[in-house]
Tab-separated table of C-alpha atoms in Angstrom:
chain	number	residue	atom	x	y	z
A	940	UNK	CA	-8.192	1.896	-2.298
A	941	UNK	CA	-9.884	4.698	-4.274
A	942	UNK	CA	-9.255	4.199	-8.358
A	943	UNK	CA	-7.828	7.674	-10.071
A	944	UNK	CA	-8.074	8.409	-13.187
A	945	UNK	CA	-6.439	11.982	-14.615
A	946	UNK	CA	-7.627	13.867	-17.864
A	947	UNK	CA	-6.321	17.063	-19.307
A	948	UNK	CA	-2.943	16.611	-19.835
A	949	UNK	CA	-1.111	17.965	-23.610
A	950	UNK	CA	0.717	20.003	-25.503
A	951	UNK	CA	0.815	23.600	-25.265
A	952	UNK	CA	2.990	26.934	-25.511
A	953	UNK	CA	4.654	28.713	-22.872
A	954	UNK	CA	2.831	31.157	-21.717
A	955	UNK	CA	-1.111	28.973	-22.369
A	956	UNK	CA	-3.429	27.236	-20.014
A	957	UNK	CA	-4.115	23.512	-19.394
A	958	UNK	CA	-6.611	22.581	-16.966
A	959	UNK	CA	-6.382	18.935	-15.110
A	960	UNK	CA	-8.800	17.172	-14.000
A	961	UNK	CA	-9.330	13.411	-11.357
A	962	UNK	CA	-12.168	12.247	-11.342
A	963	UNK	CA	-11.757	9.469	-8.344
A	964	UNK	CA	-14.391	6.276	-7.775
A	965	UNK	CA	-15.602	7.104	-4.520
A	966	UNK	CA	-15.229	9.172	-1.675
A	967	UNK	CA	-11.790	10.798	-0.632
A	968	UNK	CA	-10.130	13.472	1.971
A	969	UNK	CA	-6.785	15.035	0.956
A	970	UNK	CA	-5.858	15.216	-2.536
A	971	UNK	CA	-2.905	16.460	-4.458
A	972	UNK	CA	-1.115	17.080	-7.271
A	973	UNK	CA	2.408	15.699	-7.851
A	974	UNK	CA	4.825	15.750	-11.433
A	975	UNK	CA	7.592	14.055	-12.385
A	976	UNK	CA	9.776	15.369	-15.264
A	977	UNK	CA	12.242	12.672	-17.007
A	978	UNK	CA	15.553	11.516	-14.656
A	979	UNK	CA	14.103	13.302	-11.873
A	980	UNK	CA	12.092	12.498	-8.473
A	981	UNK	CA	8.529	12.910	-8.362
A	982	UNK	CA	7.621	16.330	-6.666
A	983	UNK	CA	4.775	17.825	-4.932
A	984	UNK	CA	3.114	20.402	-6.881
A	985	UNK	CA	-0.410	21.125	-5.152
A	986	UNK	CA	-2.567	19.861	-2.379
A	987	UNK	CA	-6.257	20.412	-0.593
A	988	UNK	CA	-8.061	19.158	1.946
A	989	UNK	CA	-11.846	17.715	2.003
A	990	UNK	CA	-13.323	21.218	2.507
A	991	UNK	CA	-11.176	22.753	-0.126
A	992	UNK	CA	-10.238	25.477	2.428
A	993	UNK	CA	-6.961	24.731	2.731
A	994	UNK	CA	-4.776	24.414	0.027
A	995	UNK	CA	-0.272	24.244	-0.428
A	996	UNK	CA	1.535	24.718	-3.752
A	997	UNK	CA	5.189	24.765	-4.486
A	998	UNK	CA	6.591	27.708	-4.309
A	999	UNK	CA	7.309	27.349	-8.126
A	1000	UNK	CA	3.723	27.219	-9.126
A	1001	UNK	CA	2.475	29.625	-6.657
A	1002	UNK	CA	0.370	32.220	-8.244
A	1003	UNK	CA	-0.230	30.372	-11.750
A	1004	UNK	CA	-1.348	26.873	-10.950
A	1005	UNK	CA	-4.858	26.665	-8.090
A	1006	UNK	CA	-6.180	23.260	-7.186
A	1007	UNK	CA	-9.979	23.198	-6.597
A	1008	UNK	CA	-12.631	19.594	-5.927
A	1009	UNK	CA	-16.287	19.253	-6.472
A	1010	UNK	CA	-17.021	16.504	-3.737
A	1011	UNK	CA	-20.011	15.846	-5.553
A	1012	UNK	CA	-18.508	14.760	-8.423
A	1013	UNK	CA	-15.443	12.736	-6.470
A	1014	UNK	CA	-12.996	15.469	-9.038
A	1015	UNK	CA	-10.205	17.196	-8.091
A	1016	UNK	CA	-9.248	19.928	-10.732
A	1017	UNK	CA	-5.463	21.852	-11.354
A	1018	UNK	CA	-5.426	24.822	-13.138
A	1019	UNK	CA	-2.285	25.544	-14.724
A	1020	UNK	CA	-1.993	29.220	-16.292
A	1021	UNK	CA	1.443	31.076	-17.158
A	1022	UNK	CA	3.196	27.476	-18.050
A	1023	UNK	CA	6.693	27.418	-18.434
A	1024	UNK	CA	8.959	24.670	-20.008
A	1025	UNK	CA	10.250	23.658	-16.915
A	1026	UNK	CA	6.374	22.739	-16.261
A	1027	UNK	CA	6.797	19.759	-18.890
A	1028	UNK	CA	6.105	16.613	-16.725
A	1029	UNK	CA	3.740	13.511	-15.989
A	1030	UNK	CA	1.383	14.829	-13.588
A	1031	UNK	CA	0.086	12.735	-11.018
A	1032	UNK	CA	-3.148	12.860	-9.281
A	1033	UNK	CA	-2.894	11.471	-5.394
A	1034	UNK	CA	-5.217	10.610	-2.427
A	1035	UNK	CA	-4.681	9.747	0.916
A	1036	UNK	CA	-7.480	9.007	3.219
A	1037	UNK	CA	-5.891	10.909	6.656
A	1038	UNK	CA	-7.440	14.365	7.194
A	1039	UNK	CA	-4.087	15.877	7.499
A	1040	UNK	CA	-2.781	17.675	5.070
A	1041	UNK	CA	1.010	16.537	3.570
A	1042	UNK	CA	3.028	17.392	0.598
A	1043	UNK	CA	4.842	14.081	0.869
A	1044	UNK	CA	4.605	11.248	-1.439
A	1045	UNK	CA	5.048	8.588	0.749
A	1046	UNK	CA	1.490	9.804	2.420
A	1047	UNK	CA	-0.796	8.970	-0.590
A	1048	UNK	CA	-1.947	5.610	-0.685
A	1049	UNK	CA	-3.786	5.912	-3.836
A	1050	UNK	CA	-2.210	7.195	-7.408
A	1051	UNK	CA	-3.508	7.790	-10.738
A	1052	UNK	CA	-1.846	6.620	-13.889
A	1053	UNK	CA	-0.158	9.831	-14.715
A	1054	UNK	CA	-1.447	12.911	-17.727
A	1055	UNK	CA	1.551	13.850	-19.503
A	1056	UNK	CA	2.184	18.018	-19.755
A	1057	UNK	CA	4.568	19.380	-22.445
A	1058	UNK	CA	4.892	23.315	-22.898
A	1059	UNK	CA	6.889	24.477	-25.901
A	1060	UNK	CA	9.029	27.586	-25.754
């Protein structure tokens, strides 16, 4: 298994910017973002594949949030603009070593230990 480990994470006003980064020990295909809020199920939020031509978001953060990876650098990024309180979560970094690309969570093999994200209103 492939150690994660997410950075990025805060507290900031609706309406600001956080920008997440994974920085993973070796070499991985699809990666993806997933958030879990307090009492509820952790949820896909973002995913892309080795290339990083193929990307999926929840409809939710479609249009504010973009995933991007440096493959060099074993990173995966999320970009979170326009957050809302309802964005407030532990976010989850994921990777899974199949070249097909899921939104489940029972398809990642590896996990990170979680960046908490808390926007005020």
């Amino acid at each position: 298994q492939v150690q994660l480990v997410e950075s990025g994470g805060g507290l900031v006003q609706a309406g600001g910017s956080l920008r997440l980064s994974c920085a993973a020990s070796g070499r991985t295909f699809t990666m993806g973002w997933f958030r879990q809020a307090p009492g509820k199920e952790r949820e896909f939020v973002a995913v892309i594949n080795w290339s990083g031509d193929d990307t999926y978001y929840v409809d939710s953060v479609k249009g504010r949030f973009t995933i991007s990876r440096d493959n060099a650098k074993n990173t995966v990024y999320l970009q979170m603009n326009s957050l809302k309180p309802e964005d407030t979560a532990v976010y989850y970094c994921a990777a899974r070593f199949g070249v097909v690309v899921t939104t489940r969570v029972a398809d990642f093999g590896s996990w990170g230990q979680g960046t908490q994200v808390t926007v005020s209103s």
